[in-house]
mmCIF file of C-alpha atoms in Angstrom:
data_model
loop_
_atom_site.group_PDB
_atom_site.id
_atom_site.type_symbol
_atom_site.label_atom_id
_atom_site.label_comp_id
_atom_site.label_asym_id
_atom_site.label_seq_id
_atom_site.Cartn_x
_atom_site.Cartn_y
_atom_site.Cartn_z
ATOM 1 C CA UNK A 1 97.032 119.469 85.590
ATOM 2 C CA UNK A 2 96.996 123.081 86.766
ATOM 3 C CA UNK A 3 95.637 124.122 83.347
ATOM 4 C CA UNK A 4 92.941 121.503 83.553
ATOM 5 C CA UNK A 5 91.858 122.879 86.899
ATOM 6 C CA UNK A 6 91.767 126.423 85.496
ATOM 7 C CA UNK A 7 89.759 125.302 82.467
ATOM 8 C CA UNK A 8 87.342 123.514 84.778
ATOM 9 C CA UNK A 9 86.829 126.734 86.733
ATOM 10 C CA UNK A 10 86.069 128.385 83.387
ATOM 11 C CA UNK A 11 84.012 125.374 82.250
ATOM 12 C CA UNK A 12 85.656 125.508 78.848
ATOM 13 C CA UNK A 13 84.732 122.008 77.737
ATOM 14 C CA UNK A 14 86.779 122.184 74.528
ATOM 15 C CA UNK A 15 89.954 123.109 76.394
ATOM 16 C CA UNK A 16 89.226 120.597 79.157
ATOM 17 C CA UNK A 17 89.031 117.892 76.509
ATOM 18 C CA UNK A 18 92.348 118.971 74.973
ATOM 19 C CA UNK A 19 94.086 119.092 78.357
ATOM 20 C CA UNK A 20 92.829 115.631 79.260
ATOM 21 C CA UNK A 21 94.111 114.294 75.938
ATOM 22 C CA UNK A 22 97.463 116.003 76.469
ATOM 23 C CA UNK A 23 97.836 114.336 79.858
ATOM 24 C CA UNK A 24 96.736 110.996 78.437
ATOM 25 C CA UNK A 25 99.322 111.247 75.633
ATOM 26 C CA UNK A 26 102.024 112.113 78.160
ATOM 27 C CA UNK A 27 101.056 109.077 80.235
ATOM 28 C CA UNK A 28 101.103 106.848 77.163
ATOM 29 C CA UNK A 29 104.477 108.254 76.068
ATOM 30 C CA UNK A 30 106.031 107.223 79.395
ATOM 31 C CA UNK A 31 104.580 103.722 79.094
ATOM 32 C CA UNK A 32 105.701 103.472 75.450
ATOM 33 C CA UNK A 33 109.258 104.643 76.069
ATOM 34 C CA UNK A 34 111.963 101.976 75.987
ATOM 35 C CA UNK A 35 113.641 102.798 79.247
ATOM 36 C CA UNK A 36 111.460 105.072 81.331
ATOM 37 C CA UNK A 37 113.138 106.518 84.399
ATOM 38 C CA UNK A 38 111.741 106.037 87.896
ATOM 39 C CA UNK A 39 110.939 109.735 87.918
ATOM 40 C CA UNK A 40 109.059 109.535 84.603
ATOM 41 C CA UNK A 41 107.190 106.506 85.873
ATOM 42 C CA UNK A 42 106.036 108.484 88.875
ATOM 43 C CA UNK A 43 104.912 111.291 86.593
ATOM 44 C CA UNK A 44 102.808 108.637 84.823
ATOM 45 C CA UNK A 45 101.534 107.465 88.208
ATOM 46 C CA UNK A 46 100.465 111.001 89.061
ATOM 47 C CA UNK A 47 98.603 111.344 85.758
ATOM 48 C CA UNK A 48 96.911 107.984 86.250
ATOM 49 C CA UNK A 49 95.765 108.965 89.731
ATOM 50 C CA UNK A 50 94.668 112.391 88.561
ATOM 51 C CA UNK A 51 92.702 111.256 85.493
ATOM 52 C CA UNK A 52 91.357 108.046 86.981
ATOM 53 C CA UNK A 53 90.361 109.276 90.387
ATOM 54 C CA UNK A 54 91.122 112.742 91.631
ATOM 55 C CA UNK A 55 89.860 114.768 88.669
ATOM 56 C CA UNK A 56 86.583 112.910 88.025
ATOM 57 C CA UNK A 57 85.632 111.995 91.601
ATOM 58 C CA UNK A 58 86.696 115.186 93.354
ATOM 59 C CA UNK A 59 87.224 118.174 91.057
ATOM 60 C CA UNK A 60 84.685 117.415 88.301
ATOM 61 C CA UNK A 61 82.078 116.141 90.756
ATOM 62 C CA UNK A 62 82.322 119.269 92.901
ATOM 63 C CA UNK A 63 82.149 121.425 89.816
ATOM 64 C CA UNK A 64 79.005 119.630 88.641
ATOM 65 C CA UNK A 65 77.386 119.726 92.075
ATOM 66 C CA UNK A 66 77.996 123.447 92.283
ATOM 67 C CA UNK A 67 76.783 124.234 88.767
ATOM 68 C CA UNK A 68 73.768 121.949 88.426
ATOM 69 C CA UNK A 69 72.108 124.134 91.086
ATOM 70 C CA UNK A 70 71.928 126.955 88.543
ATOM 71 C CA UNK A 71 69.860 125.003 86.025
ATOM 72 C CA UNK A 72 66.248 126.178 85.703
ATOM 73 C CA UNK A 73 63.786 124.480 85.940
ATOM 74 C CA UNK A 74 65.539 122.967 88.932
ATOM 75 C CA UNK A 75 67.036 119.500 88.809
ATOM 76 C CA UNK A 76 68.934 117.669 91.541
ATOM 77 C CA UNK A 77 72.436 116.363 90.899
ATOM 78 C CA UNK A 78 71.133 112.800 91.336
ATOM 79 C CA UNK A 79 68.410 113.314 88.744
ATOM 80 C CA UNK A 80 70.918 114.981 86.432
ATOM 81 C CA UNK A 81 73.193 111.916 86.552
ATOM 82 C CA UNK A 82 70.267 109.498 86.334
ATOM 83 C CA UNK A 83 68.889 111.281 83.270
ATOM 84 C CA UNK A 84 72.217 111.108 81.437
ATOM 85 C CA UNK A 85 73.337 107.629 82.483
ATOM 86 C CA UNK A 86 69.887 106.101 82.226
ATOM 87 C CA UNK A 87 69.165 108.022 78.987
ATOM 88 C CA UNK A 88 65.874 109.262 80.401
ATOM 89 C CA UNK A 89 64.099 110.656 77.338
ATOM 90 C CA UNK A 90 61.565 112.631 79.325
ATOM 91 C CA UNK A 91 64.161 114.600 81.290
ATOM 92 C CA UNK A 92 66.564 114.891 78.374
ATOM 93 C CA UNK A 93 63.725 116.200 76.220
ATOM 94 C CA UNK A 94 62.712 118.709 78.870
ATOM 95 C CA UNK A 95 66.226 120.174 78.933
ATOM 96 C CA UNK A 96 67.130 119.670 75.269
ATOM 97 C CA UNK A 97 67.330 123.410 74.618
ATOM 98 C CA UNK A 98 68.633 124.405 78.023
ATOM 99 C CA UNK A 99 72.151 125.758 77.509
ATOM 100 C CA UNK A 100 73.366 125.179 81.068
ATOM 101 C CA UNK A 101 72.064 121.613 81.105
ATOM 102 C CA UNK A 102 73.602 120.910 77.708
ATOM 103 C CA UNK A 103 76.988 122.333 78.672
ATOM 104 C CA UNK A 104 77.125 120.393 81.939
ATOM 105 C CA UNK A 105 76.006 117.221 80.131
ATOM 106 C CA UNK A 106 78.861 117.614 77.671
ATOM 107 C CA UNK A 107 81.291 118.112 80.556
ATOM 108 C CA UNK A 108 79.973 115.098 82.469
ATOM 109 C CA UNK A 109 80.126 112.796 79.439
ATOM 110 C CA UNK A 110 83.696 113.922 78.786
ATOM 111 C CA UNK A 111 84.690 113.158 82.382
ATOM 112 C CA UNK A 112 82.938 109.788 82.271
ATOM 113 C CA UNK A 113 84.744 109.038 79.019
ATOM 114 C CA UNK A 114 88.195 109.450 80.541
ATOM 115 C CA UNK A 115 87.196 107.597 83.697
ATOM 116 C CA UNK A 116 86.038 104.595 81.678
ATOM 117 C CA UNK A 117 88.780 104.621 79.053
ATOM 118 C CA UNK A 118 90.193 101.234 78.154
ATOM 119 C CA UNK A 119 93.586 100.845 76.480
ATOM 120 C CA UNK A 120 95.469 97.628 75.705
ATOM 121 C CA UNK A 121 92.651 95.652 77.271
ATOM 122 C CA UNK A 122 92.717 97.295 80.676
ATOM 123 C CA UNK A 123 91.141 100.276 82.348
ATOM 124 C CA UNK A 124 93.377 103.325 81.793
ATOM 125 C CA UNK A 125 96.107 100.934 80.623
ATOM 126 C CA UNK A 126 96.596 100.105 84.290
ATOM 127 C CA UNK A 127 97.931 96.601 83.753
ATOM 128 C CA UNK A 128 100.789 97.849 81.591
ATOM 129 C CA UNK A 129 101.452 100.645 84.054
ATOM 130 C CA UNK A 130 101.509 98.260 87.028
ATOM 131 C CA UNK A 131 103.891 95.890 85.231
ATOM 132 C CA UNK A 132 106.348 98.654 84.320
ATOM 133 C CA UNK A 133 106.044 100.355 87.679
ATOM 134 C CA UNK A 134 106.852 97.241 89.694
ATOM 135 C CA UNK A 135 109.860 96.549 87.449
ATOM 136 C CA UNK A 136 111.335 99.965 88.211
ATOM 137 C CA UNK A 137 110.359 100.215 91.846
ATOM 138 C CA UNK A 138 113.539 100.418 93.949
ATOM 139 C CA UNK A 139 113.951 97.755 96.611
ATOM 140 C CA UNK A 140 114.288 100.313 99.370
ATOM 141 C CA UNK A 141 111.249 102.305 98.219
ATOM 142 C CA UNK A 142 108.789 103.043 100.986
ATOM 143 C CA UNK B 1 60.484 97.476 106.054
ATOM 144 C CA UNK B 2 61.202 99.675 103.035
ATOM 145 C CA UNK B 3 61.807 98.762 99.435
ATOM 146 C CA UNK B 4 64.167 95.796 99.307
ATOM 147 C CA UNK B 5 66.041 93.677 96.802
ATOM 148 C CA UNK B 6 67.108 90.137 97.571
ATOM 149 C CA UNK B 7 69.676 87.804 96.084
ATOM 150 C CA UNK B 8 72.851 85.813 96.661
ATOM 151 C CA UNK B 9 75.874 87.804 97.757
ATOM 152 C CA UNK B 10 79.069 87.876 95.749
ATOM 153 C CA UNK B 11 81.768 89.573 97.806
ATOM 154 C CA UNK B 12 84.474 91.121 95.647
ATOM 155 C CA UNK B 13 87.912 90.902 97.207
ATOM 156 C CA UNK B 14 89.963 90.254 94.076
ATOM 157 C CA UNK B 15 89.347 91.120 90.458
ATOM 158 C CA UNK B 16 88.736 87.468 89.560
ATOM 159 C CA UNK B 17 85.744 87.450 91.940
ATOM 160 C CA UNK B 18 83.769 89.239 89.221
ATOM 161 C CA UNK B 19 83.623 85.887 87.395
ATOM 162 C CA UNK B 20 81.461 84.525 90.266
ATOM 163 C CA UNK B 21 78.599 86.877 89.391
ATOM 164 C CA UNK B 22 75.450 84.986 88.400
ATOM 165 C CA UNK B 23 71.942 86.189 87.586
ATOM 166 C CA UNK B 24 70.351 87.591 90.741
ATOM 167 C CA UNK B 25 73.644 88.522 92.428
ATOM 168 C CA UNK B 26 73.885 91.173 95.111
ATOM 169 C CA UNK B 27 77.356 92.593 94.645
ATOM 170 C CA UNK B 28 79.282 93.518 97.792
ATOM 171 C CA UNK B 29 82.553 95.397 97.444
ATOM 172 C CA UNK B 30 84.809 97.973 98.955
ATOM 173 C CA UNK B 31 85.085 99.694 95.582
ATOM 174 C CA UNK B 32 84.218 98.534 92.103
ATOM 175 C CA UNK B 33 86.423 97.919 89.089
ATOM 176 C CA UNK B 34 85.188 98.896 85.612
ATOM 177 C CA UNK B 35 84.947 95.127 84.862
ATOM 178 C CA UNK B 36 81.670 95.380 86.721
ATOM 179 C CA UNK B 37 80.048 96.552 83.517
ATOM 180 C CA UNK B 38 80.577 93.137 81.859
ATOM 181 C CA UNK B 39 78.270 91.411 84.352
ATOM 182 C CA UNK B 40 75.994 94.357 85.102
ATOM 183 C CA UNK B 41 72.872 92.764 83.610
ATOM 184 C CA UNK B 42 73.120 89.859 86.066
ATOM 185 C CA UNK B 43 73.334 92.097 89.128
ATOM 186 C CA UNK B 44 70.204 92.712 91.166
ATOM 187 C CA UNK B 45 71.685 95.094 93.701
ATOM 188 C CA UNK B 46 74.965 96.652 94.825
ATOM 189 C CA UNK B 47 76.205 97.492 98.319
ATOM 190 C CA UNK B 48 79.542 99.243 98.341
ATOM 191 C CA UNK B 49 81.805 100.889 100.900
ATOM 192 C CA UNK B 50 82.888 103.653 98.550
ATOM 193 C CA UNK B 51 80.688 106.732 98.511
ATOM 194 C CA UNK B 52 81.047 108.877 95.441
ATOM 195 C CA UNK B 53 78.550 109.761 92.720
ATOM 196 C CA UNK B 54 81.206 109.376 90.031
ATOM 197 C CA UNK B 55 82.746 106.083 91.127
ATOM 198 C CA UNK B 56 82.421 103.131 88.740
ATOM 199 C CA UNK B 57 79.735 101.404 90.795
ATOM 200 C CA UNK B 58 77.536 104.509 90.889
ATOM 201 C CA UNK B 59 77.863 105.086 87.151
ATOM 202 C CA UNK B 60 77.144 101.447 86.248
ATOM 203 C CA UNK B 61 74.185 101.344 88.673
ATOM 204 C CA UNK B 62 72.638 104.370 86.991
ATOM 205 C CA UNK B 63 73.339 103.096 83.488
ATOM 206 C CA UNK B 64 71.715 99.732 84.152
ATOM 207 C CA UNK B 65 69.092 100.848 86.682
ATOM 208 C CA UNK B 66 70.585 98.710 89.463
ATOM 209 C CA UNK B 67 69.605 99.630 93.045
ATOM 210 C CA UNK B 68 72.705 100.673 95.001
ATOM 211 C CA UNK B 69 73.625 101.389 98.610
ATOM 212 C CA UNK B 70 76.807 103.426 98.932
ATOM 213 C CA UNK B 71 78.960 104.311 101.927
ATOM 214 C CA UNK B 72 78.289 100.895 103.523
ATOM 215 C CA UNK B 73 81.403 100.884 105.683
ATOM 216 C CA UNK B 74 82.652 97.435 106.698
ATOM 217 C CA UNK B 75 80.126 95.550 104.548
ATOM 218 C CA UNK B 76 82.794 93.415 102.866
ATOM 219 C CA UNK B 77 83.546 91.789 106.232
ATOM 220 C CA UNK B 78 79.882 91.337 107.123
ATOM 221 C CA UNK B 79 78.865 88.928 104.359
ATOM 222 C CA UNK B 80 80.220 85.922 102.512
ATOM 223 C CA UNK B 81 79.802 84.900 98.897
ATOM 224 C CA UNK B 82 76.786 82.615 98.497
ATOM 225 C CA UNK B 83 74.791 83.962 101.441
ATOM 226 C CA UNK B 84 71.229 85.007 100.746
ATOM 227 C CA UNK B 85 70.885 88.671 101.611
ATOM 228 C CA UNK B 86 68.569 91.627 101.267
ATOM 229 C CA UNK B 87 69.233 95.306 100.747
ATOM 230 C CA UNK B 88 66.757 97.683 102.311
ATOM 231 C CA UNK B 89 67.025 100.713 100.063
ATOM 232 C CA UNK B 90 65.080 103.095 102.252
ATOM 233 C CA UNK B 91 66.742 102.268 105.550
ATOM 234 C CA UNK B 92 70.110 101.818 103.836
ATOM 235 C CA UNK B 93 70.839 98.515 105.501
ATOM 236 C CA UNK B 94 71.819 95.030 104.387
ATOM 237 C CA UNK B 95 70.952 91.822 106.235
ATOM 238 C CA UNK B 96 71.066 88.057 105.872
ATOM 239 C CA UNK B 97 67.860 86.197 105.108
ATOM 240 C CA UNK B 98 66.981 82.505 105.417
#
């Protein structure tokens, strides 16, 4: 998670992608293991929270907000998201050769990809996680 | 009055509430689940308590061109499923209509 933060500072999209996959595989390995420990299950919980919420909605969003300001000709963060999500041909065409726009687009689509990932029929394999987590949760846990 | 959208409210309290979405629905929720995308084409407007440009509701709204009001604190308690409501997109308010 620390590496992912560093790679986000560097905006190394290739490494960000690899780190996200590494975390995802670690999360899946805990869920796939026959007898995961309570500690391992909480490691999985941390990854789920990080990939599903904290990284995309806090870290990646702040990074995008900060960097979109450097794109010329200027574009607001709202218009940047609208162009990509709404597949606005006019705006996408305007910035098709703009390196900063292209790099930030790649980063955003990567972040959106992990946020929307579905596994075993549920978002971020949450149903399986919730089932396993509640099985292991100690009675006195608070 | 600014630009508005009108429709019947569907208040999401549990995940199964997404099945109540019909064409012309105004979706009211604290936060949205990715299941929202399944019914997105039926939704006329969204009013949500959450306020983040990368939350599911914001992404789906942009992808499907659905008008959205975010950061609508307490809105889930204000309306009931089935009520006819309007979202005023300029004033960022939601109100019941007859």
